Amino acid sequence: MKLFNKALTLVFTAALISCGGKEEKKKDGFQYDERSKDTETATQPKKEDGVSEVIITGDDLMKFNLKEIKVKAGDKVRLTLKHIGKLDKNVMGHNFVLLAQDTDLIDFATKAATAKKTDFIPEGSENDVIAHTKIIGGGETDVIEFEAPEKGTYQFLCSFPGHYAMMQGKFIVE
Ligand code: ZN
């Protein structure tokens, strides 16, 4: 019984310590965020519990600013696609398409190129795609939210005709 009590006290103390530690961490994080506001760039993820924030840009030179995106398994992903160029979406449209792991990127992109009616997401491709934004033009933004898929490496691309060769990258869930 004595031992049990001692153990209980230990657990209690440990809980107190870990609580205190957590609070301090949060406070530190907050202060850091405040200080770093001026230097924060568009690509830096913001910290929010359970949310992996991703900001990716596309430009008039047919390029994404990111070749690799990392998110946490179990997180909700909030992904913002910004078109920082000036060209219209009919000329230099961009989207962000996250492919399922067994979807072939080139096959998908080839099908997508002829799917203008459905915003370059081929009909019947629900199982090939985990998430996608709409097609946007210069100055536009689209935000999507989805559950991070299971741990692994996935591919993303812009499915506007001809863009996938330049506009693709790895989406890593860890
Ligand atoms: Zn594009």
CSV table of N, CA, C and O and ligand atoms in Angstrom, one decimal, residues 93-95 158 160 163 167, ligand 1:
chain,number,residue,atom,x,y,z
A,93,GLY,N,-3.0,28.5,-66.4
A,93,GLY,CA,-3.8,28.1,-65.3
A,93,GLY,C,-3.0,27.1,-64.4
A,93,GLY,O,-2.1,26.4,-64.9
A,94,HIS,N,-3.2,27.2,-63.1
A,94,HIS,CA,-2.5,26.2,-62.2
A,94,HIS,C,-3.5,25.6,-61.2
A,94,HIS,O,-4.5,26.3,-60.8
A,95,ASN,N,-3.3,24.4,-60.9
A,95,ASN,CA,-4.0,23.8,-59.8
A,95,ASN,C,-3.0,22.9,-59.0
A,95,ASN,O,-1.8,22.8,-59.4
A,158,CYS,N,0.5,20.0,-61.2
A,158,CYS,CA,-0.5,20.9,-61.8
A,158,CYS,C,-0.9,20.1,-63.1
A,158,CYS,O,-0.1,19.7,-63.9
A,160,PHE,N,-2.9,21.2,-65.5
A,160,PHE,CA,-3.1,22.1,-66.7
A,160,PHE,C,-2.3,21.5,-67.8
A,160,PHE,O,-1.1,21.1,-67.6
A,163,HIS,N,1.8,21.2,-68.1
A,163,HIS,CA,2.5,21.7,-67.0
A,163,HIS,C,3.2,20.7,-66.1
A,163,HIS,O,4.1,21.0,-65.3
A,167,MET,N,5.8,21.2,-63.3
A,167,MET,CA,5.1,21.5,-62.0
A,167,MET,C,4.7,20.2,-61.4
A,167,MET,O,3.6,19.7,-61.5
B,1,ZN,ZN,0.0,25.0,-64.1
